[in-house]
PDB file of C-alpha atoms in Angstrom:
ATOM      1  CA  MET A 227      25.172  17.967   9.115  1.00 71.00           C
ATOM      2  CA  PRO A 228      24.220  16.662   5.660  1.00 81.00           C
ATOM      3  CA  VAL A 229      20.722  17.459   4.406  1.00 90.00           C
ATOM      4  CA  PRO A 230      18.688  14.444   3.240  1.00 96.00           C
ATOM      5  CA  ASP A 231      18.317  14.475  -0.534  1.00 97.00           C
ATOM      6  CA  PHE A 232      14.736  13.287  -1.001  1.00 98.00           C
ATOM      7  CA  ALA A 233      14.762  14.006  -4.725  1.00 98.00           C
ATOM      8  CA  ARG A 234      17.652  11.582  -5.147  1.00 98.00           C
ATOM      9  CA  ALA A 235      16.007   8.968  -2.908  1.00 98.00           C
ATOM     10  CA  ARG A 236      12.786   9.259  -4.892  1.00 98.00           C
ATOM     11  CA  GLU A 237      14.606   8.938  -8.204  1.00 98.00           C
ATOM     12  CA  TYR A 238      16.470   5.863  -6.942  1.00 98.00           C
ATOM     13  CA  ALA A 239      13.369   4.083  -5.643  1.00 98.00           C
ATOM     14  CA  LEU A 240      11.064   4.843  -8.551  1.00 98.00           C
ATOM     15  CA  GLY A 241      13.815   4.077 -11.037  1.00 98.00           C
ATOM     16  CA  ARG A 242      14.375   0.618  -9.607  1.00 98.00           C
ATOM     17  CA  LEU A 243      10.639  -0.044  -9.416  1.00 98.00           C
ATOM     18  CA  GLU A 244      10.221   0.934 -13.067  1.00 97.00           C
ATOM     19  CA  ARG A 245      13.170  -1.134 -14.265  1.00 97.00           C
ATOM     20  CA  GLU A 246      13.228  -4.173 -12.021  1.00 97.00           C
ATOM     21  CA  LEU A 247       9.735  -5.148 -10.945  1.00 97.00           C
ATOM     22  CA  ALA A 248       8.431  -8.359 -12.474  1.00 96.00           C
ATOM     23  CA  PRO A 249       5.859  -7.600 -15.204  1.00 96.00           C
ATOM     24  CA  LYS A 250       3.397  -9.862 -13.372  1.00 97.00           C
ATOM     25  CA  LEU A 251       3.246  -7.356 -10.515  1.00 97.00           C
ATOM     26  CA  ILE A 252       0.277  -5.456 -11.921  1.00 97.00           C
ATOM     27  CA  TYR A 253      -0.989  -4.335  -8.500  1.00 98.00           C
ATOM     28  CA  HIS A 254       2.304  -3.770  -6.688  1.00 97.00           C
ATOM     29  CA  CYS A 255       3.644  -1.807  -9.636  1.00 97.00           C
ATOM     30  CA  VAL A 256       5.410   1.532  -9.712  1.00 98.00           C
ATOM     31  CA  ALA A 257       2.058   3.303 -10.102  1.00 97.00           C
ATOM     32  CA  HIS A 258       0.919   1.881  -6.766  1.00 98.00           C
ATOM     33  CA  THR A 259       3.756   3.708  -5.023  1.00 98.00           C
ATOM     34  CA  ARG A 260       3.877   6.837  -7.176  1.00 98.00           C
ATOM     35  CA  ASP A 261       0.207   7.451  -8.000  1.00 97.00           C
ATOM     36  CA  ASP A 262      -1.719   5.768  -5.177  1.00 98.00           C
ATOM     37  CA  VAL A 263       0.130   5.603  -1.880  1.00 98.00           C
ATOM     38  CA  TYR A 264       2.227   8.754  -2.228  1.00 98.00           C
ATOM     39  CA  PRO A 265      -0.677  11.142  -2.967  1.00 98.00           C
ATOM     40  CA  ALA A 266      -2.760   9.485  -0.231  1.00 98.00           C
ATOM     41  CA  MET A 267       0.064  10.005   2.252  1.00 98.00           C
ATOM     42  CA  GLU A 268       0.326  13.669   1.256  1.00 98.00           C
ATOM     43  CA  ARG A 269      -3.401  14.208   1.834  1.00 98.00           C
ATOM     44  CA  LEU A 270      -3.347  12.534   5.233  1.00 98.00           C
ATOM     45  CA  ALA A 271      -0.164  14.320   6.288  1.00 98.00           C
ATOM     46  CA  GLU A 272      -1.615  17.700   5.367  1.00 97.00           C
ATOM     47  CA  ARG A 273      -4.754  17.025   7.401  1.00 96.00           C
ATOM     48  CA  ALA A 274      -2.643  15.908  10.344  1.00 96.00           C
ATOM     49  CA  GLY A 275      -0.379  18.954  10.122  1.00 96.00           C
ATOM     50  CA  VAL A 276       2.752  16.899   9.447  1.00 97.00           C
ATOM     51  CA  ASN A 277       5.606  18.933   7.984  1.00 96.00           C
ATOM     52  CA  GLY A 278       9.352  19.446   8.128  1.00 96.00           C
ATOM     53  CA  ASP A 279      11.570  16.458   8.845  1.00 96.00           C
ATOM     54  CA  ASP A 280       8.632  14.202   9.678  1.00 97.00           C
ATOM     55  CA  LEU A 281       7.070  14.790   6.268  1.00 98.00           C
ATOM     56  CA  LEU A 282      10.403  14.212   4.527  1.00 98.00           C
ATOM     57  CA  LEU A 283      10.878  10.897   6.337  1.00 98.00           C
ATOM     58  CA  MET A 284       7.336   9.782   5.537  1.00 98.00           C
ATOM     59  CA  ARG A 285       7.767  10.674   1.870  1.00 98.00           C
ATOM     60  CA  THR A 286      10.949   8.629   1.780  1.00 98.00           C
ATOM     61  CA  ALA A 287       9.330   5.669   3.519  1.00 98.00           C
ATOM     62  CA  VAL A 288       6.531   5.607   0.945  1.00 98.00           C
ATOM     63  CA  MET A 289       9.058   5.505  -1.886  1.00 98.00           C
ATOM     64  CA  PHE A 290      10.784   2.523  -0.291  1.00 98.00           C
ATOM     65  CA  HIS A 291       7.783   0.695   1.205  1.00 97.00           C
ATOM     66  CA  ASP A 292       7.405  -1.726  -1.732  1.00 97.00           C
ATOM     67  CA  LEU A 293      10.928  -1.505  -3.126  1.00 98.00           C
ATOM     68  CA  GLY A 294      11.683  -4.926  -1.663  1.00 97.00           C
ATOM     69  CA  PHE A 295       9.511  -6.426  -4.406  1.00 97.00           C
ATOM     70  CA  VAL A 296      12.473  -6.007  -6.765  1.00 97.00           C
ATOM     71  CA  GLU A 297      14.102  -8.802  -4.772  1.00 95.00           C
ATOM     72  CA  SER A 298      11.279 -10.934  -3.402  1.00 91.00           C
ATOM     73  CA  ARG A 299       7.516 -10.992  -2.905  1.00 92.00           C
ATOM     74  CA  SER A 300       7.873 -12.651   0.485  1.00 90.00           C
ATOM     75  CA  ASP A 301       9.160 -10.399   3.260  1.00 93.00           C
ATOM     76  CA  HIS A 302       9.392  -7.513   0.817  1.00 96.00           C
ATOM     77  CA  GLU A 303       8.992  -5.035   3.669  1.00 97.00           C
ATOM     78  CA  GLU A 304      12.140  -6.321   5.317  1.00 97.00           C
ATOM     79  CA  ALA A 305      13.986  -6.197   1.997  1.00 97.00           C
ATOM     80  CA  GLY A 306      12.836  -2.610   1.504  1.00 97.00           C
ATOM     81  CA  ALA A 307      13.992  -1.669   4.990  1.00 98.00           C
ATOM     82  CA  ARG A 308      17.388  -3.194   4.274  1.00 97.00           C
ATOM     83  CA  LEU A 309      17.713  -1.373   0.968  1.00 98.00           C
ATOM     84  CA  ALA A 310      16.901   1.882   2.743  1.00 98.00           C
ATOM     85  CA  SER A 311      19.718   1.265   5.227  1.00 97.00           C
ATOM     86  CA  GLU A 312      22.140   0.538   2.393  1.00 97.00           C
ATOM     87  CA  VAL A 313      21.512   3.511   0.123  1.00 98.00           C
ATOM     88  CA  LEU A 314      20.072   6.350   2.220  1.00 98.00           C
ATOM     89  CA  PRO A 315      23.322   7.131   4.099  1.00 97.00           C
ATOM     90  CA  GLU A 316      24.821   8.140   0.751  1.00 97.00           C
ATOM     91  CA  MET A 317      21.895  10.518   0.279  1.00 97.00           C
ATOM     92  CA  GLY A 318      22.391  12.439   3.502  1.00 97.00           C
ATOM     93  CA  TYR A 319      20.080  10.539   5.853  1.00 98.00           C
ATOM     94  CA  ASP A 320      21.402   9.855   9.338  1.00 96.00           C
ATOM     95  CA  CYS A 321      20.980   6.711  11.432  1.00 97.00           C
ATOM     96  CA  GLY A 322      18.001   8.002  13.391  1.00 97.00           C
ATOM     97  CA  GLN A 323      16.177   9.074  10.259  1.00 97.00           C
ATOM     98  CA  ILE A 324      16.826   5.745   8.569  1.00 98.00           C
ATOM     99  CA  ALA A 325      15.588   3.833  11.620  1.00 98.00           C
ATOM    100  CA  ALA A 326      12.329   5.809  11.542  1.00 98.00           C
ATOM    101  CA  ILE A 327      11.938   5.129   7.812  1.00 98.00           C
ATOM    102  CA  GLN A 328      12.555   1.421   8.357  1.00 98.00           C
ATOM    103  CA  SER A 329       9.924   1.297  11.094  1.00 98.00           C
ATOM    104  CA  MET A 330       7.386   2.922   8.774  1.00 98.00           C
ATOM    105  CA  ILE A 331       8.155   0.405   6.029  1.00 98.00           C
ATOM    106  CA  ARG A 332       7.833  -2.540   8.406  1.00 98.00           C
ATOM    107  CA  ALA A 333       4.562  -1.202   9.818  1.00 97.00           C
ATOM    108  CA  THR A 334       2.865  -1.749   6.426  1.00 97.00           C
ATOM    109  CA  ARG A 335       3.324  -5.505   6.654  1.00 97.00           C
ATOM    110  CA  LEU A 336      -0.067  -7.203   6.917  1.00 95.00           C
ATOM    111  CA  PRO A 337      -1.575  -7.289   9.435  1.00 93.00           C
ATOM    112  CA  GLN A 338      -0.465  -3.701   9.875  1.00 94.00           C
ATOM    113  CA  SER A 339       1.246  -2.776  13.128  1.00 91.00           C
ATOM    114  CA  PRO A 340       1.735   1.022  13.336  1.00 97.00           C
ATOM    115  CA  ARG A 341       3.085   2.335  16.635  1.00 96.00           C
ATOM    116  CA  THR A 342       3.515   6.034  15.871  1.00 97.00           C
ATOM    117  CA  PRO A 343       1.350   8.691  14.180  1.00 97.00           C
ATOM    118  CA  LEU A 344       3.638   8.674  11.135  1.00 98.00           C
ATOM    119  CA  GLU A 345       3.386   4.896  10.864  1.00 98.00           C
ATOM    120  CA  GLN A 346      -0.394   5.159  11.132  1.00 98.00           C
ATOM    121  CA  ILE A 347      -0.486   7.584   8.226  1.00 98.00           C
ATOM    122  CA  ILE A 348       1.636   5.451   5.923  1.00 98.00           C
ATOM    123  CA  CYS A 349      -0.415   2.357   6.777  1.00 98.00           C
ATOM    124  CA  ASP A 350      -3.650   4.156   5.975  1.00 98.00           C
ATOM    125  CA  ALA A 351      -2.175   5.481   2.735  1.00 98.00           C
ATOM    126  CA  ASP A 352      -1.157   1.968   1.704  1.00 98.00           C
ATOM    127  CA  LEU A 353      -4.789   0.801   2.006  1.00 98.00           C
ATOM    128  CA  ASP A 354      -6.355   4.036   0.796  1.00 98.00           C
ATOM    129  CA  VAL A 355      -7.781   2.008  -2.103  1.00 98.00           C
ATOM    130  CA  PHE A 356     -10.395   0.430   0.160  1.00 98.00           C
ATOM    131  CA  GLY A 357     -12.398   3.655   0.058  1.00 98.00           C
ATOM    132  CA  ARG A 358     -11.808   4.687  -3.536  1.00 98.00           C
ATOM    133  CA  ALA A 359     -14.082   4.559  -6.568  1.00 97.00           C
ATOM    134  CA  ASP A 360     -11.557   2.389  -8.434  1.00 97.00           C
ATOM    135  CA  PHE A 361     -11.510  -0.203  -5.663  1.00 98.00           C
ATOM    136  CA  PHE A 362     -12.964  -3.042  -7.731  1.00 97.00           C
ATOM    137  CA  ALA A 363     -10.556  -2.474 -10.617  1.00 97.00           C
ATOM    138  CA  ARG A 364      -7.572  -2.470  -8.279  1.00 97.00           C
ATOM    139  CA  ASN A 365      -8.912  -5.481  -6.377  1.00 97.00           C
ATOM    140  CA  GLN A 366      -9.173  -7.403  -9.639  1.00 97.00           C
ATOM    141  CA  ALA A 367      -5.588  -6.424 -10.446  1.00 98.00           C
ATOM    142  CA  LEU A 368      -4.514  -7.822  -7.076  1.00 98.00           C
ATOM    143  CA  ARG A 369      -6.355 -11.076  -7.762  1.00 98.00           C
ATOM    144  CA  GLU A 370      -4.759 -11.408 -11.201  1.00 98.00           C
ATOM    145  CA  GLU A 371      -1.329 -10.646  -9.764  1.00 97.00           C
ATOM    146  CA  MET A 372      -1.702 -13.336  -7.133  1.00 97.00           C
ATOM    147  CA  ALA A 373      -2.992 -15.816  -9.710  1.00 97.00           C
ATOM    148  CA  SER A 374       0.047 -15.178 -11.908  1.00 97.00           C
ATOM    149  CA  PHE A 375       2.217 -16.351  -9.019  1.00 95.00           C
ATOM    150  CA  GLY A 376       0.128 -19.473  -8.474  1.00 95.00           C
ATOM    151  CA  ALA A 377      -2.327 -18.303  -5.807  1.00 96.00           C
ATOM    152  CA  LEU A 378      -5.632 -19.311  -7.377  1.00 96.00           C
ATOM    153  CA  PHE A 379      -9.029 -18.727  -5.759  1.00 96.00           C
ATOM    154  CA  SER A 380     -12.588 -19.520  -6.708  1.00 96.00           C
ATOM    155  CA  ASP A 381     -14.929 -16.542  -6.826  1.00 96.00           C
ATOM    156  CA  GLU A 382     -16.393 -17.550  -3.476  1.00 96.00           C
ATOM    157  CA  GLN A 383     -12.979 -17.965  -1.875  1.00 97.00           C
ATOM    158  CA  TRP A 384     -11.765 -14.622  -3.192  1.00 97.00           C
ATOM    159  CA  TYR A 385     -14.775 -12.573  -2.171  1.00 97.00           C
ATOM    160  CA  ALA A 386     -15.051 -14.284   1.203  1.00 97.00           C
ATOM    161  CA  GLY A 387     -11.421 -13.530   1.946  1.00 97.00           C
ATOM    162  CA  GLN A 388     -11.681  -9.928   0.821  1.00 97.00           C
ATOM    163  CA  VAL A 389     -14.865  -9.325   2.807  1.00 98.00           C
ATOM    164  CA  ALA A 390     -13.313 -10.825   5.936  1.00 97.00           C
ATOM    165  CA  PHE A 391     -10.186  -8.712   5.570  1.00 97.00           C
ATOM    166  CA  MET A 392     -12.100  -5.501   5.010  1.00 97.00           C
ATOM    167  CA  GLN A 393     -14.401  -6.210   7.947  1.00 97.00           C
ATOM    168  CA  GLN A 394     -11.521  -6.577  10.368  1.00 96.00           C
ATOM    169  CA  HIS A 395      -9.588  -3.634   8.942  1.00 97.00           C
ATOM    170  CA  GLN A 396      -9.865  -0.222  10.568  1.00 96.00           C
ATOM    171  CA  TYR A 397      -8.231   2.983   9.401  1.00 98.00           C
ATOM    172  CA  HIS A 398      -5.854   4.246  12.071  1.00 98.00           C
ATOM    173  CA  THR A 399      -6.161   7.996  11.515  1.00 98.00           C
ATOM    174  CA  GLN A 400      -9.173  10.242  11.838  1.00 97.00           C
ATOM    175  CA  ALA A 401      -8.352  11.794   8.472  1.00 97.00           C
ATOM    176  CA  ALA A 402      -8.508   8.429   6.685  1.00 98.00           C
ATOM    177  CA  ARG A 403     -11.738   7.534   8.441  1.00 97.00           C
ATOM    178  CA  GLU A 404     -13.265  10.805   7.254  1.00 97.00           C
ATOM    179  CA  LEU A 405     -11.866  10.692   3.709  1.00 97.00           C
ATOM    180  CA  ARG A 406     -12.220   6.988   2.927  1.00 98.00           C
ATOM    181  CA  GLY A 407     -14.493   5.496   5.574  1.00 98.00           C
ATOM    182  CA  PRO A 408     -17.798   6.021   3.710  1.00 98.00           C
ATOM    183  CA  GLY A 409     -16.351   4.757   0.426  1.00 98.00           C
ATOM    184  CA  LYS A 410     -14.846   1.760   2.150  1.00 98.00           C
ATOM    185  CA  GLN A 411     -18.192   0.879   3.711  1.00 98.00           C
ATOM    186  CA  ALA A 412     -19.926   1.130   0.328  1.00 98.00           C
ATOM    187  CA  ASN A 413     -17.271  -1.059  -1.315  1.00 98.00           C
ATOM    188  CA  LEU A 414     -17.506  -3.591   1.501  1.00 98.00           C
ATOM    189  CA  GLN A 415     -21.271  -3.785   1.145  1.00 98.00           C
ATOM    190  CA  ALA A 416     -20.925  -4.320  -2.603  1.00 97.00           C
ATOM    191  CA  MET A 417     -18.367  -7.079  -2.037  1.00 97.00           C
ATOM    192  CA  ALA A 418     -20.581  -8.758   0.553  1.00 97.00           C
ATOM    193  CA  ALA A 419     -23.578  -8.572  -1.779  1.00 96.00           C
ATOM    194  CA  ARG A 420     -21.560 -10.137  -4.578  1.00 95.00           C
ATOM    195  CA  LEU A 421     -20.478 -12.919  -2.232  1.00 96.00           C
ATOM    196  CA  GLU A 422     -24.083 -13.641  -1.287  1.00 96.00           C
ATOM    197  CA  GLN A 423     -25.034 -13.763  -4.962  1.00 95.00           C
ATOM    198  CA  ILE A 424     -22.281 -16.268  -5.636  1.00 94.00           C
ATOM    199  CA  ARG A 425     -23.283 -18.420  -2.671  1.00 93.00           C
ATOM    200  CA  SER A 426     -26.928 -18.395  -3.677  1.00 92.00           C
ATOM    201  CA  GLY A 427     -26.057 -19.399  -7.222  1.00 86.00           C
ATOM    202  CA  GLN A 428     -27.498 -16.290  -8.790  1.00 69.00           C
ATOM    203  CA  ASN A 429     -26.214 -15.347 -12.215  1.00 53.00           C
ATOM    204  CA  ALA A 430     -25.549 -11.775 -11.128  1.00 49.00           C
ATOM    205  CA  ILE A 431     -24.264  -8.863 -13.120  1.00 46.00           C
ATOM    206  CA  PRO A 432     -20.469  -8.702 -12.625  1.00 48.00           C
ATOM    207  CA  ASP A 433     -18.972  -5.945 -10.530  1.00 48.00           C
ATOM    208  CA  GLN A 434     -17.991  -2.802 -12.381  1.00 43.00           C
ATOM    209  CA  LEU A 435     -14.259  -3.181 -12.882  1.00 39.00           C
TER     210      LEU A 435
END
């Protein structure tokens, strides 16, 4: 049986992200996949004891989870799943492996819908930023990205939406709850405080971005 060539899959996915993503995608950029989600997945996988084929499939799914953005912002998860099915057979992945990778990609669609432990890990890695120290900088990048595509929000609308989303979000894995839960709670409290300042008309000091 052929051995999956992850190095080739990684080179393919990152290469296309670097070359083909719209410059306006300043949040969903190649660094999001390479420097944010991938390392987060590795940390969570190590804590969960994931290795062997499962780890290889999860690594591949991360590389492809936002690749659909090279074609379309809408339904990019489905586009990424399709691209995986088109190119991974040439790289030694079999049908069962590709199906698992596609399920992991689709699970990251918001609202997230993980059904397996591997899907839970990749979903938590995708929103690892909620608990990080650079959360406000990345959140501002997301806002600017959306604005560049015509989705404009007032400060109150933006913060209200972000607070609501973070309040309903829960990390799926124990590892993510331990690693990012406290930071997420602190970031949520800061967002909620900023929202209250905006609603009360206070001329507050801007968030540290």
